[in-house]
Coordinates of C-alpha atoms and ligand atoms in Angstrom, one line a residue:
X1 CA 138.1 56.5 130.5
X2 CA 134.8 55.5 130.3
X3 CA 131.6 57.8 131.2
X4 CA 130.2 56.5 133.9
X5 CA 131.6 54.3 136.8
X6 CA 129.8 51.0 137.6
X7 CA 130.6 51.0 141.5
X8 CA 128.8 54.2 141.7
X9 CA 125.5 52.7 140.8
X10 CA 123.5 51.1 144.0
X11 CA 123.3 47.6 143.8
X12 CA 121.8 47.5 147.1
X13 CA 118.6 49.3 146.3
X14 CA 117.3 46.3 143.8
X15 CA 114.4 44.5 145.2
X16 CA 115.8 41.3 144.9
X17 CA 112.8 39.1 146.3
X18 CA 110.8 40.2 143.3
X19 CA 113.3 40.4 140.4
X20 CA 115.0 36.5 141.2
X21 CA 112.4 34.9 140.2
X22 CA 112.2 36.2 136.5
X23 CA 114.2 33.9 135.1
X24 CA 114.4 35.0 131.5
X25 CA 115.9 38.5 132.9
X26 CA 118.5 36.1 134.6
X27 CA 119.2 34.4 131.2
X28 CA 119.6 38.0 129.1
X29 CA 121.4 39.6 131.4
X30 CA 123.8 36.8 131.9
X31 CA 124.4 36.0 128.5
X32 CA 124.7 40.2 127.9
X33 CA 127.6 40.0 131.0
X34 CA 129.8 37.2 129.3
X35 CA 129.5 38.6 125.7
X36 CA 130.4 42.1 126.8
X37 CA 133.6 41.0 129.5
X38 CA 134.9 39.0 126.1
X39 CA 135.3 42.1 124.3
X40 CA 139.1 42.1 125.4
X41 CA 139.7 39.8 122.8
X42 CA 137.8 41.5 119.6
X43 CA 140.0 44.5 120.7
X44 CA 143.1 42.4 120.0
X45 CA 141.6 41.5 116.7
X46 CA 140.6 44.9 115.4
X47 CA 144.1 46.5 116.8
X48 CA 145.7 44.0 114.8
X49 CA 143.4 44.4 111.3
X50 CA 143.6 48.3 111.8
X51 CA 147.3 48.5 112.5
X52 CA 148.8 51.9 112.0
X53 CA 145.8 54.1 112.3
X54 CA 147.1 55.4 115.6
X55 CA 143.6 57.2 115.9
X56 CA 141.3 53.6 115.6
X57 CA 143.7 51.8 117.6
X58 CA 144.1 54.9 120.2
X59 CA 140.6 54.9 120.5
X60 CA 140.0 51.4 120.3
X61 CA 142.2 51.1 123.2
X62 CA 141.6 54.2 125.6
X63 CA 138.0 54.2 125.0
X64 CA 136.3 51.6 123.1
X65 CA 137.7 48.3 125.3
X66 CA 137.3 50.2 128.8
X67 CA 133.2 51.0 128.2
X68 CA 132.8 47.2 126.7
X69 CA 134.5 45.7 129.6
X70 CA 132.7 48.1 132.1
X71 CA 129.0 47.0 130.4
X72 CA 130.4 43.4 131.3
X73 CA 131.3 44.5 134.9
X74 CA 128.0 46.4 135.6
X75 CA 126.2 43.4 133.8
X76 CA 127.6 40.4 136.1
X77 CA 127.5 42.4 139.1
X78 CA 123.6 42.8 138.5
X79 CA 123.5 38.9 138.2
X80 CA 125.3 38.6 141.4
X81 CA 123.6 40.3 143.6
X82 CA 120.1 38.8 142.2
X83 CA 121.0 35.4 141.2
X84 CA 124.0 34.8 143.5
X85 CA 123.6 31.1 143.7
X86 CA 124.7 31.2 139.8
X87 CA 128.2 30.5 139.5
X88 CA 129.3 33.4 137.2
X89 CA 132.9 33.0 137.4
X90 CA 132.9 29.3 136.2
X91 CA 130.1 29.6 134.0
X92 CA 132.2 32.3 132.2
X93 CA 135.0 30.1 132.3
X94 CA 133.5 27.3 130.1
X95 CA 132.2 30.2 127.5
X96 CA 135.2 31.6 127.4
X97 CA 137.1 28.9 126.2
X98 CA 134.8 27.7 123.9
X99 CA 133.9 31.3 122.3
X100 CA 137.7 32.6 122.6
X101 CA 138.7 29.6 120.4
X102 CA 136.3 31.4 117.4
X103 CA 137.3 34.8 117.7
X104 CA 139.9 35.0 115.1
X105 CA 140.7 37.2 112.5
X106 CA 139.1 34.7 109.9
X107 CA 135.6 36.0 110.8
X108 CA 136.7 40.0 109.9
X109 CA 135.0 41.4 106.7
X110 CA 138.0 41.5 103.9
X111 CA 138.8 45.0 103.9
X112 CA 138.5 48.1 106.7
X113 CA 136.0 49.7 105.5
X114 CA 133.9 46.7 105.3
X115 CA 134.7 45.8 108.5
X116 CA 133.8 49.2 109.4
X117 CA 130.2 48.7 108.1
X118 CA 130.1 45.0 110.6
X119 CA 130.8 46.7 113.1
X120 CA 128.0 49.5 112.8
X121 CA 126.0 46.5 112.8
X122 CA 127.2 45.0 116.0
X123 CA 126.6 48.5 117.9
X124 CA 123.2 48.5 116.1
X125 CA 122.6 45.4 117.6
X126 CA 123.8 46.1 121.1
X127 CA 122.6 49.8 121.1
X128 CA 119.2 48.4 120.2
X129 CA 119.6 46.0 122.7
X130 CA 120.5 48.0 125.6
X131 CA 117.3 49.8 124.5
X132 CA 115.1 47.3 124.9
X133 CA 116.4 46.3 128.3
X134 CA 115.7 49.5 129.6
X135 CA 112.2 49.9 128.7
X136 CA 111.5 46.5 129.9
X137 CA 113.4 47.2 133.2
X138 CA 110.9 50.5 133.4
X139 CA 108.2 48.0 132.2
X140 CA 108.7 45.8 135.8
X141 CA 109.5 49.2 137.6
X142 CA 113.5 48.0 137.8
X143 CA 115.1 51.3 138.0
X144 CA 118.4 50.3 138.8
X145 CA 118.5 48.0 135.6
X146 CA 116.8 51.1 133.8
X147 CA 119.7 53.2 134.9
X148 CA 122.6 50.2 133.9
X149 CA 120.7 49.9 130.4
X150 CA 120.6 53.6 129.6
X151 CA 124.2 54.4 130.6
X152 CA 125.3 51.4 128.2
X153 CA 122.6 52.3 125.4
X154 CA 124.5 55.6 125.4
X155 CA 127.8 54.0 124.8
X156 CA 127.1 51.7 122.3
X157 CA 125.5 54.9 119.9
X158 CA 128.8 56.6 120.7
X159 CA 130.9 53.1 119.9
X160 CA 128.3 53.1 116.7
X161 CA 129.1 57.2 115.7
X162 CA 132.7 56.5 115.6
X163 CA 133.1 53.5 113.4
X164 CA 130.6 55.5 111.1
X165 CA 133.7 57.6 111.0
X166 CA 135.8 54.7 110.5
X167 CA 134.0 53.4 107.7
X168 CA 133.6 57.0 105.7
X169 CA 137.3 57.6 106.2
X170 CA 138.1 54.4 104.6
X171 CA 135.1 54.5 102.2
X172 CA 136.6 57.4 100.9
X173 CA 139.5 55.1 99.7
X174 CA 137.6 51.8 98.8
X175 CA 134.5 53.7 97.4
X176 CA 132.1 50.9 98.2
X177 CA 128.3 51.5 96.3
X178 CA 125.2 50.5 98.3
X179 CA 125.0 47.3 96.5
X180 CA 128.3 46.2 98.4
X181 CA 127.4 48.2 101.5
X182 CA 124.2 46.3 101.5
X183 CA 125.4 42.5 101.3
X184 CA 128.2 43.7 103.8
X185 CA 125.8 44.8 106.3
X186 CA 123.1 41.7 105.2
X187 CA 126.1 39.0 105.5
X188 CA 127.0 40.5 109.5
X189 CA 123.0 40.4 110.3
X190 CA 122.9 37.1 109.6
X191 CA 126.0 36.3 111.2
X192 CA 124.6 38.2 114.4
X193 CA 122.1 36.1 115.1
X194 CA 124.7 34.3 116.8
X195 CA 126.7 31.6 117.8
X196 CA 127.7 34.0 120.9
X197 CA 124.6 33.9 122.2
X198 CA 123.9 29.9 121.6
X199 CA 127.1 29.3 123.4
X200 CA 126.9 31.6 126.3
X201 CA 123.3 30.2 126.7
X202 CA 124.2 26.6 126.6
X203 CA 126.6 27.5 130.2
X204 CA 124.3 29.7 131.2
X205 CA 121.2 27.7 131.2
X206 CA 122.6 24.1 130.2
X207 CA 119.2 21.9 131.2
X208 CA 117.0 24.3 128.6
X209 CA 116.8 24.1 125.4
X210 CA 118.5 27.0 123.1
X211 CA 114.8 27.3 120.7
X212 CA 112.6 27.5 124.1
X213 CA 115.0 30.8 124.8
X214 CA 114.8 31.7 121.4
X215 CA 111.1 31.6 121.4
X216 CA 111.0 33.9 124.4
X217 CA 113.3 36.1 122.9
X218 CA 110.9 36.8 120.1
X219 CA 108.1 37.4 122.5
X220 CA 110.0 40.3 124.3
X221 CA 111.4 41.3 121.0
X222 CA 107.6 42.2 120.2
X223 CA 107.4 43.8 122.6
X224 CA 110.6 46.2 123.5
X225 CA 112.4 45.9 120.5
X226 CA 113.6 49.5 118.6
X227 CA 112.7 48.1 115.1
X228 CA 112.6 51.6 113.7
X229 CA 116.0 52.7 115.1
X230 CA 117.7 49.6 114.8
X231 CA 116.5 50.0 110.2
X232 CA 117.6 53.3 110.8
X233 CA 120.8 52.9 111.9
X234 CA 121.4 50.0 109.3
X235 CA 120.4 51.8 107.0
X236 CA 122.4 55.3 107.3
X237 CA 125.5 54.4 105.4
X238 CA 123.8 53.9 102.3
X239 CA 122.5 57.4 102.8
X240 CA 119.0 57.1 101.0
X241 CA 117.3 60.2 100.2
X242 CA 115.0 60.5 102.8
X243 CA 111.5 59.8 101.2
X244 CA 113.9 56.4 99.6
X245 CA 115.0 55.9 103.1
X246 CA 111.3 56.0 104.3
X247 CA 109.7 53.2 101.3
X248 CA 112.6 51.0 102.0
X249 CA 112.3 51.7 106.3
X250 CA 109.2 49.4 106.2
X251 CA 110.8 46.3 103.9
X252 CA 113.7 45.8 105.8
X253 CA 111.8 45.8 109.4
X254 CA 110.1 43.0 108.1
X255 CA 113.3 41.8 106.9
X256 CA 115.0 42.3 110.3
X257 CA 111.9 40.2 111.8
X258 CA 112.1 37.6 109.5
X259 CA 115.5 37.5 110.5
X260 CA 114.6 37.0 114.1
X261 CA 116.7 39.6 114.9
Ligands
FE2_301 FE1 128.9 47.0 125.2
FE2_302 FE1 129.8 48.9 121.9

């Protein structure tokens, strides 16, 4: 069961008249709503690759699914209630269908472990994410999307803790060095950076152009974006000593900017 309960959070109280008009908040919070909602089928997936290990799959399914598809929930609710002359439902439709089609098993790492590691970088990414979101929302005095961003930033560290778990269990077995750990966690960076969010964009806002948002991502990245947690979090399953972990810190935030992430 998740943590926290959606419905409970008022909706009501958001100043609607002043938050509509900011259309890039409509653009990452719609995007983060259709992503998040679509995490039913990378449950499927990962119950299938980790079959047998009742205790990932029991979590996976008790735990992990029901927080992702509340962030989903909480999300779209936001953007219908601010934006509710956007069409959410057959917006999502056309994403769905398109994205669905490229969630297969094809794009999992080769073995658990590894697939471990990509997914401690997708909950760096969202848990960085969520981050971001609320310091911005704090940054327009937007408590209610404060309070939405913190309760899912909390969720993603947890989702992020426990496939940490996952990947030293299975580590223990597949004994990857940090040479492999690094190109696993290098390949799923790159691969982040994201046909998920091109494709959700393209229903979401299908008159702009995807670079235009990517420009303005970059801008609020500048701005909000954890750098230091997100290289810390990266970097913690090659476990550095820390004054390694500190020299190397600096080259891969510039790594993760060059990125674009
Ligand atoms: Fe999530
Ligand atoms: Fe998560």
């Amino acid at each position: 069961m998740p943590k926290w309960d959606y419905r409970k959070i008022d909706y009501d109280a958001i100043d609607k008249e002043r938050i509509a008009p900011n259309d890039f908040l409509f653009k990452v919070v719609a995007i983060a709503s259709f992503i998040e909602i679509t995490s039913d089928l990378y449950e499927r997936n990962l119950v299938e690759f980790y079959a047998g290990d009742e205790a990932i799959v029991g979590w996976l399914e008790s735990t992990w699914e029901p927080e992702e598809i509340q962030h989903g929930k909480a999300l779209r609710r936001y953007v219908e209630t601010v934006w509710p002359e956007f069409d959410w439902e057959s917006a999502y439709a056309g994403f769905r269908k398109e994205y669905g089609a490229l969630c297969t098993l094809d794009e999992f790492q080769p073995t658990r472990a590894k697939e471990m590691l990509a997914r401690m970088v997708v909950e760096t990414g969202t848990s960085t994410l969520y981050r971001a979101m609320h310091d911005y929302a704090e940054s327009i005095d937007e408590p209610i999307l404060a309070e939405i961003a913190h309760n899912i930033h909390k969720d993603e560290v947890y989702h992020y803790e426990q496939f940490d778990r996952g990947f030293e269990k299975y580590n223990r077995e597949e004994k990857l060095g940090r040479g492999e750990i690094t190109k696993v966690i290098y390949a799923r960076l790159k691969m982040a950076n994201d046909e998920d969010i091109a494709i959700a964009h393209k229903y979401i806002a299908p008159d702009e152009d995807f670079e235009a948002f990517r420009l303005e991502t970059k801008e609020f990245a500048k701005k909000f974006y954890p750098y230091k947690m997100a290289v810390k979090m990266l970097m913690h399953p090659l476990h550095l000593h820390r004054h390694i972990e500190n020299a190397t810190a600096a080259t891969a935030q510039k790594a993760l900017q060059i990125l674009g992430i």
